[in-house]
GROMACS .gro file of C-alpha atoms in nm:
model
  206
    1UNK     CA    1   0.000   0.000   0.000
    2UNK     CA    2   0.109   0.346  -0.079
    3UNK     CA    3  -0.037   0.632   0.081
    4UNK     CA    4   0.002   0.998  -0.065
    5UNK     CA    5  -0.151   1.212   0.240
    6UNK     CA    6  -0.311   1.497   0.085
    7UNK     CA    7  -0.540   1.734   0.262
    8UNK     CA    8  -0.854   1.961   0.254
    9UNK     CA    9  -0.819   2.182  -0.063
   10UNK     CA   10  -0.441   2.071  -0.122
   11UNK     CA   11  -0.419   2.034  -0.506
   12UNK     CA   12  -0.404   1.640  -0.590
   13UNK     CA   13  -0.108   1.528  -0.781
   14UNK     CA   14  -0.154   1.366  -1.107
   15UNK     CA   15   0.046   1.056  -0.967
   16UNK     CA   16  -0.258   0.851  -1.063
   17UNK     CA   17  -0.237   0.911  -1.436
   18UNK     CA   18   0.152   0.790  -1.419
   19UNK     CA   19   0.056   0.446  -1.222
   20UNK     CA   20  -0.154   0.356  -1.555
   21UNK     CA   21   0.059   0.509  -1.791
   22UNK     CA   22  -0.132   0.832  -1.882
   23UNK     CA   23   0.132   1.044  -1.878
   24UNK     CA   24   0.506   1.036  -1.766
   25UNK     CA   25   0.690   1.153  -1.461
   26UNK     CA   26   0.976   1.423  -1.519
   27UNK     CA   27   1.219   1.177  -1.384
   28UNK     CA   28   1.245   0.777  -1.408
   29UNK     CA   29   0.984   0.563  -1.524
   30UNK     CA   30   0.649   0.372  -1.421
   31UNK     CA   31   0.688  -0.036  -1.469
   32UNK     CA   32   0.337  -0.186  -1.443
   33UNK     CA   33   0.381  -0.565  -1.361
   34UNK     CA   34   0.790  -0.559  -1.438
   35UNK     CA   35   0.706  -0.391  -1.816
   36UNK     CA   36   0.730  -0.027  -1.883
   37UNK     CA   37   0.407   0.143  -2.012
   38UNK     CA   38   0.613   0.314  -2.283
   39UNK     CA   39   0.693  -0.071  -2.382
   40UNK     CA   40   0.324  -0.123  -2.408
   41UNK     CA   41   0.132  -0.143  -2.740
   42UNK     CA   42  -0.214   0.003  -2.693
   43UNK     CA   43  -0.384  -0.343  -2.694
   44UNK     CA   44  -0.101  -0.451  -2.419
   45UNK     CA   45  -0.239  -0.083  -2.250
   46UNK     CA   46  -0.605  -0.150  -2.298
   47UNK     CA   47  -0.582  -0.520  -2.173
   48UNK     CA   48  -0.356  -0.384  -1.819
   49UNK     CA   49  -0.588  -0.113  -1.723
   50UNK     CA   50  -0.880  -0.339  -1.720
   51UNK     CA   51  -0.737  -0.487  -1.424
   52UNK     CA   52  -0.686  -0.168  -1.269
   53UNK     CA   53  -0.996  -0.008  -1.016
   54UNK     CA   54  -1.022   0.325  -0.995
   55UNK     CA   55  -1.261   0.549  -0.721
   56UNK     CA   56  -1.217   0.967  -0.781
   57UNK     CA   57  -1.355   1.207  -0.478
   58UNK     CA   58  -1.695   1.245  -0.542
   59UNK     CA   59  -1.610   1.644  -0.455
   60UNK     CA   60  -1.738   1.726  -0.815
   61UNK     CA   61  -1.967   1.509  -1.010
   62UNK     CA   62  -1.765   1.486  -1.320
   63UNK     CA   63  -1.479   1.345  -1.115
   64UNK     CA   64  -1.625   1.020  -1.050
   65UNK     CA   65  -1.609   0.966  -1.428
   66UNK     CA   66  -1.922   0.858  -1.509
   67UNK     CA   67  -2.067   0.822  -1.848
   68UNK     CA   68  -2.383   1.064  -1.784
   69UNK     CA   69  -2.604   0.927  -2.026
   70UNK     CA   70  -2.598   0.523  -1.826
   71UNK     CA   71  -2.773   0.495  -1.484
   72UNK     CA   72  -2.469   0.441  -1.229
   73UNK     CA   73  -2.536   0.046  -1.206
   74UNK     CA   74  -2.501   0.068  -1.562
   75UNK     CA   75  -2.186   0.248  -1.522
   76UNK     CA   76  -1.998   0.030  -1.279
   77UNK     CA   77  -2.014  -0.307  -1.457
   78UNK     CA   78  -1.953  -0.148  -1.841
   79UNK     CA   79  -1.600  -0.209  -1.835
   80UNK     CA   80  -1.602  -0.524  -1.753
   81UNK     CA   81  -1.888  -0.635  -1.937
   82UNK     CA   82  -1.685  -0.545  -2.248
   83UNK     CA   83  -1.354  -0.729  -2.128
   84UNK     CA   84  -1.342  -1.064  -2.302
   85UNK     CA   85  -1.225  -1.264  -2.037
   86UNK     CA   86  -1.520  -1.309  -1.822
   87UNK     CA   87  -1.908  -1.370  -1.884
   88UNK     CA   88  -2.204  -1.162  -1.734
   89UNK     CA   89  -2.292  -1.456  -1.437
   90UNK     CA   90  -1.915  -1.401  -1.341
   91UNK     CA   91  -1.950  -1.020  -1.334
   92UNK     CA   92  -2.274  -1.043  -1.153
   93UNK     CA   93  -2.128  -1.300  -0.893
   94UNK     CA   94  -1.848  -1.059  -0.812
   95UNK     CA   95  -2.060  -0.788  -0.791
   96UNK     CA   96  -2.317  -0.941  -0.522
   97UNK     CA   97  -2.053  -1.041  -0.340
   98UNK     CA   98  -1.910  -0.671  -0.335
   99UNK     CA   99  -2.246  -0.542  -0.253
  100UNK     CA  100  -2.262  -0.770   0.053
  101UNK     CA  101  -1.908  -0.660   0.145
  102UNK     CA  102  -2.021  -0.304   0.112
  103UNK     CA  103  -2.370  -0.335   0.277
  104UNK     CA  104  -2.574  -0.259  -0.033
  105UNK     CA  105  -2.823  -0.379  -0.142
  106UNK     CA  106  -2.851  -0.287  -0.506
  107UNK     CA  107  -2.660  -0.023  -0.666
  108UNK     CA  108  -2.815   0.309  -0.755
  109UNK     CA  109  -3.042   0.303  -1.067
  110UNK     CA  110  -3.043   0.634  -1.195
  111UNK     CA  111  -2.819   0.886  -1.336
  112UNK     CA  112  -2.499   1.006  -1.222
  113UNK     CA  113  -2.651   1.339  -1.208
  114UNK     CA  114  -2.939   1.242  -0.974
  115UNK     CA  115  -2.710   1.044  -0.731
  116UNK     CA  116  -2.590   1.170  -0.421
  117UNK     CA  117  -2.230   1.245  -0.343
  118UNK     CA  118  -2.205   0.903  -0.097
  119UNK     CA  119  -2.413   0.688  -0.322
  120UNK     CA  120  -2.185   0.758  -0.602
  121UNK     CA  121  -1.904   0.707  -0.430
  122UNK     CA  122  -1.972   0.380  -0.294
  123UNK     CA  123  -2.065   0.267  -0.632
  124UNK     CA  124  -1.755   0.389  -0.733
  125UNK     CA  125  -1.575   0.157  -0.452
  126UNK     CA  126  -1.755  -0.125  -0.619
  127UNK     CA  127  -1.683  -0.075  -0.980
  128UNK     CA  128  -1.287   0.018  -0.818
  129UNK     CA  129  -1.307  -0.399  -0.713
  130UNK     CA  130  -1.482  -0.510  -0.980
  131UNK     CA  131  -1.203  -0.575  -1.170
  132UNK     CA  132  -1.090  -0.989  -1.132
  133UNK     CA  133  -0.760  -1.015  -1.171
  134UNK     CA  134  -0.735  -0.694  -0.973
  135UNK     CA  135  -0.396  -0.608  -0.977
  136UNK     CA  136  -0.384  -0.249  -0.884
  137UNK     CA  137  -0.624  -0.011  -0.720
  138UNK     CA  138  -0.639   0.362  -0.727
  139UNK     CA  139  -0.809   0.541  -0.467
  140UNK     CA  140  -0.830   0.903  -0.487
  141UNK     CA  141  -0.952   1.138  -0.186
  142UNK     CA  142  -1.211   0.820  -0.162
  143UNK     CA  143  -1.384   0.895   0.188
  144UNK     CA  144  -1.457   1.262   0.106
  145UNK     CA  145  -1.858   1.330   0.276
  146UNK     CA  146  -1.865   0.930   0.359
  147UNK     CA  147  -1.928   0.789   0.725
  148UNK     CA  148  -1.756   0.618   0.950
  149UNK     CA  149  -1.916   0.282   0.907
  150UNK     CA  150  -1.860   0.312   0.511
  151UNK     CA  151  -1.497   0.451   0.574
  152UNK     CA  152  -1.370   0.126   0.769
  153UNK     CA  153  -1.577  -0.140   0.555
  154UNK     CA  154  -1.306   0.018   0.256
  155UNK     CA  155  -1.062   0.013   0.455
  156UNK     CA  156  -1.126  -0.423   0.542
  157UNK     CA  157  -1.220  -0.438   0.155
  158UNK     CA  158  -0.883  -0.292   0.090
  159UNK     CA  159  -0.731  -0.553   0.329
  160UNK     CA  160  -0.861  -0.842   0.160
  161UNK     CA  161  -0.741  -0.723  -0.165
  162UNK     CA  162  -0.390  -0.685  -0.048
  163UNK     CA  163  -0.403  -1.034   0.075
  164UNK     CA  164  -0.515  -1.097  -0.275
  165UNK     CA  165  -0.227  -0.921  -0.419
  166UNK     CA  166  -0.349  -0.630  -0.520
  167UNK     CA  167  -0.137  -0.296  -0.504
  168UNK     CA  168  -0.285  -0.023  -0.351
  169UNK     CA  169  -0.229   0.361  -0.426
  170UNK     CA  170  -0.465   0.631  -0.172
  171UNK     CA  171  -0.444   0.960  -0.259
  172UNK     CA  172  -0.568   1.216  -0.043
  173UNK     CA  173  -0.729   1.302   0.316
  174UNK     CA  174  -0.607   0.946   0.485
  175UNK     CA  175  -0.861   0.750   0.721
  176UNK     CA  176  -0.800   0.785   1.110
  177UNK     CA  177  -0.473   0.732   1.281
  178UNK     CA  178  -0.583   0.338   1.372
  179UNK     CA  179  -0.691   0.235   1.040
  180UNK     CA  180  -0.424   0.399   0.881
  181UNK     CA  181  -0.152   0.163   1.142
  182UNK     CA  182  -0.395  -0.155   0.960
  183UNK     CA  183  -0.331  -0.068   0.636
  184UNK     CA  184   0.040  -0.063   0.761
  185UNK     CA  185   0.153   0.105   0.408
  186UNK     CA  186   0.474   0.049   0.239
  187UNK     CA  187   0.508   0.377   0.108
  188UNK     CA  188   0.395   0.699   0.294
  189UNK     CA  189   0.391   1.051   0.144
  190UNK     CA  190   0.263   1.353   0.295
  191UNK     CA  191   0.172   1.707   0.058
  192UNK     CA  192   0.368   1.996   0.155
  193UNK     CA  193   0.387   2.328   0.017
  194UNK     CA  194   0.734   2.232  -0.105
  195UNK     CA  195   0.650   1.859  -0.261
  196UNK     CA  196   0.584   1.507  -0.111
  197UNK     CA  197   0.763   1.451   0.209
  198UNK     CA  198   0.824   1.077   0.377
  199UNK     CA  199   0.605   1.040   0.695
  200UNK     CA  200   0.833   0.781   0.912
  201UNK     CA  201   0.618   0.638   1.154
  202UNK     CA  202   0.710   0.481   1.485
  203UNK     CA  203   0.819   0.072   1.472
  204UNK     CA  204   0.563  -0.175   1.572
  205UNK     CA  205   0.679  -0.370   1.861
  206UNK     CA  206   0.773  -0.707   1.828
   0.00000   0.00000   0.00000
């Protein structure tokens, strides 16, 4: 897990759009399971970021990138309805099993524009797991106007995908002190005026 703290109206780096291979960092390089996205074809692209979730802060609705003209269930299970490698019943079994995880029990079935800012962003959660292989997940001020409860049942879905495998990038206003010491991360940035800083935190005890 790599957490990039940043907080209230702090300007989010575009860090996100390197991890998929978007755009390019100033210095070095981004290697997305040991191959460089510059190596990529686009069908080598388009075939990676399918197993890539994604949640943006529901701050502004355009963020959460929906398309606004397909009801927000709709929404989360388009891309990978289209990807090749797996039928509707196995879309539809990982998605009940999500909605259990997340408490829900349907997703929202109207437009993006209709939704509000928490039930949009816990469909967003959903479509960010969706994804099976699921080998990275971008999160992206994701708890911005959510409660509690909803806060720390992402933060034990985020858990189970790390014992999965899956890589984990948050961006953004971090969960409380506790939950942040579960998700133990690897990596841990916080925004300064001046750039990222390291945040060393104290050694567990043995």
């Amino acid at each position: 897990i790599a957490l990039f703290e940043c907080r209230g109206k702090q300007r989010i780096p575009d860090l996100w759009s390197y991890f998929v291979g978007l755009s390019n960092p100033e210095h070095g390089g981004i290697r997305f399971r040991g191959k460089s996205w510059d190596a990529m074809n686009e069908e080598e692209k388009e075939a990676d970021r399918l197993t890539i979730g994604y949640a943006f802060t529901g701050r502004e609705k355009h963020e959460a990138q929906w398309i606004e003209n397909l009801d927000i269930d709709e929404n989360v299970v388009l891309a990978q309805l289209m990807n090749p490698a797996h039928s509707r019943s196995e879309v539809d079994r990982r998605l009940a099993s999500l909605l259990e995880s997340f408490d829900l029990d349907r997703l929202p079935g109207e437009r993006p524009s209709k939704a509000s800012s928490r039930d949009s962003m816990k469909a967003q959660w959903i479509r960010a797991f969706l994804p099976e292989p699921l080998f990275l997940l971008i999160l992206v001020r994701p708890t911005f106007e959510m409660e509690d409860d909803d806060v720390a049942r992402l933060v034990q879905q985020i858990l189970r995908a790390c014992n999965e495998g899956t890589a984990v990038v948050w961006i953004g206003e971090p969960p409380s002190a506790s939950q942040v010491s579960e998700l133990d991360p690897t990596i841990h940035f916080e925004e300064l005026p001046g750039g990222l800083r390291p945040v060393t935190r104290p050694q567990r005890q043995k």
